[in-house]
Short mmCIF file of C-alpha atoms in Angstrom, two decimals:
data_model
loop_
_atom_site.label_atom_id
_atom_site.label_comp_id
_atom_site.label_asym_id
_atom_site.label_seq_id
_atom_site.Cartn_x
_atom_site.Cartn_y
_atom_site.Cartn_z
CA UNK X 20 33.28 11.60 -3.07
CA UNK X 21 29.68 12.24 -4.19
CA UNK X 22 29.03 11.35 -7.82
CA UNK X 23 27.78 14.35 -9.78
CA UNK X 24 24.31 13.93 -11.23
CA UNK X 25 24.11 13.90 -15.04
CA UNK X 26 22.38 16.87 -16.64
CA UNK X 27 19.99 14.42 -18.32
CA UNK X 28 19.13 12.70 -15.04
CA UNK X 29 15.65 13.95 -14.11
CA UNK X 30 15.09 11.65 -11.14
CA UNK X 31 13.27 13.61 -8.45
CA UNK X 32 15.34 14.42 -5.40
CA UNK X 33 14.67 16.77 -2.48
CA UNK X 34 16.94 18.52 0.01
CA UNK X 35 16.15 18.83 3.71
CA UNK X 36 14.28 22.11 3.39
CA UNK X 37 12.12 20.76 0.59
CA UNK X 38 11.28 17.64 2.58
CA UNK X 39 10.05 19.81 5.44
CA UNK X 40 7.98 21.94 3.03
CA UNK X 41 6.31 18.98 1.30
CA UNK X 42 5.86 16.99 4.50
CA UNK X 43 3.86 19.90 5.91
CA UNK X 44 1.39 19.54 3.03
CA UNK X 45 0.60 15.94 3.92
CA UNK X 46 -2.48 15.22 6.02
CA UNK X 47 -2.53 13.35 9.32
CA UNK X 48 -5.93 11.71 9.18
CA UNK X 49 -8.22 11.61 12.19
CA UNK X 50 -11.60 9.97 12.65
CA UNK X 51 -14.49 12.15 11.63
CA UNK X 52 -12.86 13.84 8.64
CA UNK X 53 -15.28 14.19 5.74
CA UNK X 54 -14.71 13.31 2.08
CA UNK X 55 -14.28 16.99 1.20
CA UNK X 56 -11.54 17.34 3.84
CA UNK X 57 -9.45 14.57 2.30
CA UNK X 58 -10.05 15.33 -1.40
CA UNK X 59 -6.85 16.16 -3.30
CA UNK X 60 -4.72 15.20 -0.31
CA UNK X 61 -1.79 12.90 0.38
CA UNK X 62 -2.46 11.20 3.71
CA UNK X 63 0.55 9.97 5.67
CA UNK X 64 -0.11 6.83 7.67
CA UNK X 65 -1.12 3.16 7.73
CA UNK X 66 -3.76 2.54 5.06
CA UNK X 67 -5.40 -0.35 6.91
CA UNK X 68 -5.96 1.73 10.06
CA UNK X 69 -7.06 4.79 8.09
CA UNK X 70 -9.49 3.07 5.70
CA UNK X 71 -11.35 1.68 8.69
CA UNK X 72 -12.30 5.26 9.64
CA UNK X 73 -12.83 6.72 6.14
CA UNK X 74 -16.24 8.05 5.03
CA UNK X 75 -18.36 5.49 3.18
CA UNK X 76 -19.19 5.35 -0.53
CA UNK X 77 -17.18 8.35 -1.70
CA UNK X 78 -14.75 6.73 -4.17
CA UNK X 79 -15.47 6.47 -7.92
CA UNK X 80 -12.32 4.55 -8.84
CA UNK X 81 -9.77 2.68 -6.73
CA UNK X 82 -6.32 1.86 -8.09
CA UNK X 83 -4.50 -0.43 -5.69
CA UNK X 84 -0.81 -1.35 -5.88
CA UNK X 85 -0.23 -3.33 -2.67
CA UNK X 86 3.13 -4.83 -1.73
CA UNK X 87 3.67 -7.90 -3.89
CA UNK X 88 4.41 -11.05 -1.94
CA UNK X 89 8.16 -10.49 -2.26
CA UNK X 90 10.83 -9.61 0.26
CA UNK X 91 11.51 -5.99 -0.65
CA UNK X 92 12.61 -2.88 1.20
CA UNK X 93 10.49 0.26 0.94
CA UNK X 94 12.53 3.07 2.46
CA UNK X 95 13.28 2.03 6.04
CA UNK X 96 10.58 -0.65 6.13
CA UNK X 97 10.75 -4.13 4.66
CA UNK X 98 7.91 -6.32 3.42
CA UNK X 99 8.91 -9.95 3.94
CA UNK X 100 7.49 -12.70 1.79
CA UNK X 101 4.81 -14.72 3.56
CA UNK X 102 2.90 -17.89 2.72
CA UNK X 103 0.22 -17.80 0.02
CA UNK X 104 -2.43 -18.36 2.70
CA UNK X 105 -1.15 -15.43 4.76
CA UNK X 106 -0.98 -13.20 1.69
CA UNK X 107 -4.56 -14.15 0.81
CA UNK X 108 -5.67 -13.13 4.31
CA UNK X 109 -3.77 -9.85 3.98
CA UNK X 110 -5.42 -9.20 0.60
CA UNK X 111 -8.89 -9.97 1.91
CA UNK X 112 -8.31 -7.70 4.91
CA UNK X 113 -7.56 -4.58 2.87
CA UNK X 114 -10.23 -5.41 0.28
CA UNK X 115 -12.94 -5.67 2.94
CA UNK X 116 -11.83 -2.28 4.27
CA UNK X 117 -11.86 -0.81 0.75
CA UNK X 118 -15.22 -2.07 -0.53
CA UNK X 119 -17.42 0.05 1.82
CA UNK X 120 -15.62 3.20 0.58
CA UNK X 121 -16.66 2.61 -3.03
CA UNK X 122 -19.74 3.96 -4.76
CA UNK X 123 -22.07 1.39 -6.30
CA UNK X 124 -20.83 2.45 -9.76
CA UNK X 125 -17.13 2.26 -8.81
CA UNK X 126 -14.38 0.20 -10.41
CA UNK X 127 -11.27 -1.34 -8.83
CA UNK X 128 -7.90 -2.13 -10.41
CA UNK X 129 -5.45 -4.28 -8.43
CA UNK X 130 -1.79 -4.51 -9.48
CA UNK X 131 0.22 -7.69 -8.88
CA UNK X 132 2.96 -9.95 -10.21
CA UNK X 133 2.37 -13.49 -11.46
CA UNK X 134 2.76 -15.10 -8.04
CA UNK X 135 0.65 -12.68 -5.99
CA UNK X 136 -1.91 -12.71 -8.82
CA UNK X 137 -2.76 -16.31 -7.96
CA UNK X 138 -3.61 -15.46 -4.35
CA UNK X 139 -5.46 -12.28 -5.31
CA UNK X 140 -7.53 -14.16 -7.90
CA UNK X 141 -8.65 -16.62 -5.22
CA UNK X 142 -9.78 -13.80 -2.93
CA UNK X 143 -11.57 -11.96 -5.74
CA UNK X 144 -13.34 -15.16 -6.81
CA UNK X 145 -14.54 -15.68 -3.24
CA UNK X 146 -15.86 -12.12 -3.02
CA UNK X 147 -17.52 -12.50 -6.42
CA UNK X 148 -19.31 -15.63 -5.25
CA UNK X 149 -20.56 -13.57 -2.30
CA UNK X 150 -21.68 -10.88 -4.82
CA UNK X 151 -19.48 -8.22 -3.21
CA UNK X 152 -17.82 -7.43 -6.56
CA UNK X 153 -17.63 -8.55 -10.19
CA UNK X 154 -14.42 -9.64 -11.91
CA UNK X 155 -14.27 -8.08 -15.39
CA UNK X 156 -10.83 -8.88 -16.76
CA UNK X 157 -7.18 -9.53 -16.02
CA UNK X 158 -4.88 -7.10 -17.81
CA UNK X 159 -1.30 -8.22 -18.42
CA UNK X 160 1.28 -5.60 -19.29
CA UNK X 161 4.84 -5.94 -20.46
CA UNK X 162 7.34 -4.73 -17.91
CA UNK X 163 10.48 -4.63 -20.02
CA UNK X 164 12.79 -3.21 -17.35
CA UNK X 165 14.84 -5.45 -15.07
CA UNK X 166 17.76 -7.82 -14.92
CA UNK X 167 17.87 -11.11 -16.77
CA UNK X 168 17.50 -14.44 -14.97
CA UNK X 169 20.28 -17.05 -15.27
CA UNK X 170 18.26 -20.14 -14.40
CA UNK X 171 14.68 -19.11 -15.23
CA UNK X 172 12.71 -17.07 -17.72
CA UNK X 173 13.04 -13.34 -17.05
CA UNK X 174 9.90 -12.01 -15.38
CA UNK X 175 8.74 -9.37 -17.87
CA UNK X 176 4.99 -9.25 -17.20
CA UNK X 177 2.69 -7.96 -14.47
CA UNK X 178 -1.06 -8.30 -13.97
CA UNK X 179 -3.85 -5.88 -13.12
CA UNK X 180 -7.21 -7.28 -12.05
CA UNK X 181 -10.21 -5.19 -13.17
CA UNK X 182 -13.33 -5.47 -11.00
CA UNK X 183 -16.51 -3.47 -10.46
CA UNK X 184 -18.82 -3.10 -7.49
CA UNK X 185 -21.94 -3.68 -9.58
CA UNK X 186 -23.19 -4.23 -13.14
CA UNK X 187 -23.41 -0.45 -13.58
CA UNK X 188 -20.01 1.14 -14.10
CA UNK X 189 -18.08 3.58 -16.29
CA UNK X 190 -16.03 2.38 -19.25
CA UNK X 191 -14.92 5.09 -21.69
CA UNK X 192 -13.82 3.04 -24.69
CA UNK X 193 -13.10 6.00 -26.97
CA UNK X 194 -10.76 7.51 -24.40
CA UNK X 195 -8.39 4.54 -24.35
CA UNK X 196 -8.05 3.43 -27.95
CA UNK X 197 -4.47 2.79 -29.05
CA UNK X 198 -3.11 4.51 -32.16
CA UNK X 199 -1.13 2.06 -34.29
CA UNK X 200 0.73 2.34 -37.56
CA UNK X 201 -1.13 0.84 -40.51
CA UNK X 202 0.73 -2.26 -41.65
CA UNK X 203 -1.89 -3.74 -43.99
CA UNK X 204 -3.97 -0.86 -45.39
CA UNK X 205 -7.36 -2.22 -46.50
CA UNK X 206 -9.42 -0.19 -48.96
CA UNK X 207 -12.91 -0.27 -50.43
CA UNK X 208 -13.31 1.53 -53.76
CA UNK X 209 -9.92 3.11 -53.18
CA UNK X 210 -10.88 4.60 -49.79
CA UNK X 211 -9.35 3.61 -46.42
CA UNK X 212 -11.47 1.11 -44.48
CA UNK X 213 -11.05 1.44 -40.69
CA UNK X 214 -7.94 3.63 -40.80
CA UNK X 215 -6.91 7.23 -41.48
CA UNK X 216 -4.63 8.05 -44.37
CA UNK X 217 -1.86 10.58 -43.78
CA UNK X 218 0.33 12.45 -46.24
CA UNK X 219 2.87 9.60 -46.01
CA UNK X 220 2.66 5.93 -45.05
CA UNK X 221 4.37 6.77 -41.74
CA UNK X 222 1.55 9.20 -40.91
CA UNK X 223 -1.27 6.73 -41.60
CA UNK X 224 -2.82 5.17 -38.50
CA UNK X 225 -5.58 3.05 -37.07
CA UNK X 226 -7.19 3.67 -33.65
CA UNK X 227 -7.75 0.18 -32.21
CA UNK X 228 -9.88 -1.08 -29.34
CA UNK X 229 -7.64 -1.91 -26.38
CA UNK X 230 -7.11 -5.53 -25.45
CA UNK X 231 -6.03 -6.86 -22.08
CA UNK X 232 -2.38 -7.33 -23.08
CA UNK X 233 -0.45 -4.04 -23.15
CA UNK X 234 2.96 -3.87 -24.80
CA UNK X 235 3.17 -0.09 -25.18
CA UNK X 236 4.29 0.83 -21.63
CA UNK X 237 7.74 2.15 -20.67
CA UNK X 238 8.92 1.81 -17.08
CA UNK X 239 10.17 5.17 -15.65
CA UNK X 240 13.92 5.53 -15.87
CA UNK X 241 16.48 8.19 -14.94
CA UNK X 242 15.98 10.53 -17.91
CA UNK X 243 12.18 10.71 -17.48
CA UNK X 244 10.72 13.58 -15.43
CA UNK X 245 8.31 11.23 -13.61
CA UNK X 246 11.12 9.04 -12.25
CA UNK X 247 11.81 8.68 -8.52
CA UNK X 248 13.93 6.26 -6.51
CA UNK X 249 10.85 4.27 -5.45
CA UNK X 250 11.61 0.58 -6.09
CA UNK X 251 8.26 -0.32 -7.71
CA UNK X 252 7.03 2.91 -9.30
CA UNK X 253 4.27 2.48 -11.89
CA UNK X 254 4.40 4.43 -15.19
CA UNK X 255 2.06 7.39 -15.61
CA UNK X 256 0.90 6.07 -18.99
CA UNK X 257 -0.21 2.80 -17.39
CA UNK X 258 -2.27 4.57 -14.73
CA UNK X 259 -3.67 7.04 -17.28
CA UNK X 260 -5.28 4.16 -19.18
CA UNK X 261 -7.06 2.98 -16.02
CA UNK X 262 -8.22 6.45 -15.00
CA UNK X 263 -9.48 7.46 -18.45
CA UNK X 264 -11.28 4.15 -18.97
CA UNK X 265 -13.03 3.95 -15.62
CA UNK X 266 -13.72 7.47 -14.38
CA UNK X 267 -15.03 10.84 -15.50
CA UNK X 268 -13.70 14.33 -14.87
CA UNK X 269 -14.14 15.45 -11.23
CA UNK X 270 -14.53 11.86 -10.03
CA UNK X 271 -12.56 10.78 -6.96
CA UNK X 272 -9.67 8.37 -7.59
CA UNK X 273 -8.33 6.61 -4.50
CA UNK X 274 -5.02 4.79 -4.01
CA UNK X 275 -4.49 3.24 -0.55
CA UNK X 276 -0.84 2.29 -1.30
CA UNK X 277 0.23 5.51 -3.01
CA UNK X 278 4.00 5.01 -3.14
CA UNK X 279 5.63 7.96 -4.92
CA UNK X 280 2.27 9.34 -6.01
CA UNK X 281 1.69 8.22 -9.60
CA UNK X 282 -2.08 7.66 -9.21
CA UNK X 283 -2.67 11.08 -7.63
CA UNK X 284 -0.41 12.83 -10.14
CA UNK X 285 -2.15 11.32 -13.16
CA UNK X 286 -5.57 12.02 -11.64
CA UNK X 287 -4.62 15.68 -11.31
CA UNK X 288 -3.29 15.82 -14.88
CA UNK X 289 -6.56 14.31 -16.16
CA UNK X 290 -8.84 16.63 -14.13
CA UNK X 291 -9.90 14.09 -11.53
CA UNK X 292 -9.89 14.48 -7.77
CA UNK X 293 -7.59 12.22 -5.79
CA UNK X 294 -6.99 10.73 -2.36
CA UNK X 295 -3.85 8.76 -1.56
CA UNK X 296 -2.50 7.04 1.55
CA UNK X 297 1.20 6.28 2.03
CA UNK X 298 2.97 5.30 5.24
CA UNK X 299 6.48 6.30 4.11
CA UNK X 300 6.87 10.05 4.62
CA UNK X 301 9.70 10.32 2.07
CA UNK X 302 7.44 8.84 -0.60
CA UNK X 303 4.67 11.24 0.46
CA UNK X 304 7.06 14.14 -0.13
CA UNK X 305 7.98 12.85 -3.58
CA UNK X 306 4.25 12.61 -4.33
CA UNK X 307 3.67 16.21 -3.23
CA UNK X 308 6.60 17.42 -5.34
CA UNK X 309 5.22 15.61 -8.38
CA UNK X 310 1.73 16.99 -7.71
CA UNK X 311 3.15 20.51 -7.64
CA UNK X 312 4.95 19.90 -10.93
CA UNK X 313 1.75 18.48 -12.47
CA UNK X 314 0.04 21.85 -12.15
CA UNK X 315 2.59 23.35 -14.55
CA UNK X 316 3.21 20.34 -16.78
CA UNK X 317 0.31 18.01 -17.57
CA UNK X 318 2.13 15.93 -20.16
CA UNK X 319 2.02 12.14 -19.90
CA UNK X 320 4.69 10.31 -21.85
CA UNK X 321 3.10 8.19 -24.61
CA UNK X 322 -0.26 10.02 -24.38
CA UNK X 323 -0.90 13.18 -26.39
CA UNK X 324 -3.93 15.02 -27.81
CA UNK X 325 -6.28 12.42 -26.37
CA UNK X 326 -4.41 9.50 -27.96
CA UNK X 327 -2.34 6.64 -26.57
CA UNK X 328 0.50 6.07 -28.98
CA UNK X 329 2.09 2.73 -29.75
CA UNK X 330 5.58 2.60 -28.27
CA UNK X 331 8.19 4.47 -30.37
CA UNK X 332 5.51 5.61 -32.84
CA UNK X 333 4.93 9.22 -31.75
CA UNK X 334 5.57 11.45 -34.81
CA UNK X 335 8.77 13.44 -34.71
#
């Protein structure tokens, strides 16, 4: 007996006819395609093979969420954990394919967990020594979802490495400030200093410069419209911070491990162009469905009117 889906369950699902419709929208890349032919497209296939044939220096921002070095099933395919040395070689392989695609002013964000972060940091340090990129920061964000651990500390954090191709890059500070409630309101001559006073204490706020630890992110779950059954889906709010900080409108945002499409969807919502590669056709179809929905609904949970809100602080 099939369990009936709750009315509040917004997890994206497609029937056979819809899969065929959205699969037809995906691009099968072939050598010689220009940047304009792949703009705003979901490309179905192996990212390593495809990047080798991509046009050069067309990407303004790359957001990369490669398989972590964990044994995990993605649809019908499984990524099996390998040695740190093998994972480092794998990381260097896709990075060396990615770097020629980036403009000299481009930025790169690389997602990882604590273990894969160690290997990725080694590769990035090597490339920095060779002056192929510059490491800017390591962002750590709180991933509150997941089961507890019985004999270890629960893994509640993930990393994102921030790098640039050169010393000249985009960073839009004002676009990514975080709005926080005012806990200790400081005044000079009775006037607010560094904060905005509302009609009530609950409506008073301070827009703060973002640090590299983020505790305001909610992982997609079943009652959120962005949710899919992808096992490692990133939140739209998380990706929005990266896109707004490190790109401008009409820039090209590239994700070589697209998954269920979050990077492309957020790029569309924020008036950027996008290119994404994903080898799992089911995930490609979810991405296309979400991209279609993004035309009608540009909302990003936790981001409104140009402001990132502290978790559970959005005014009622």
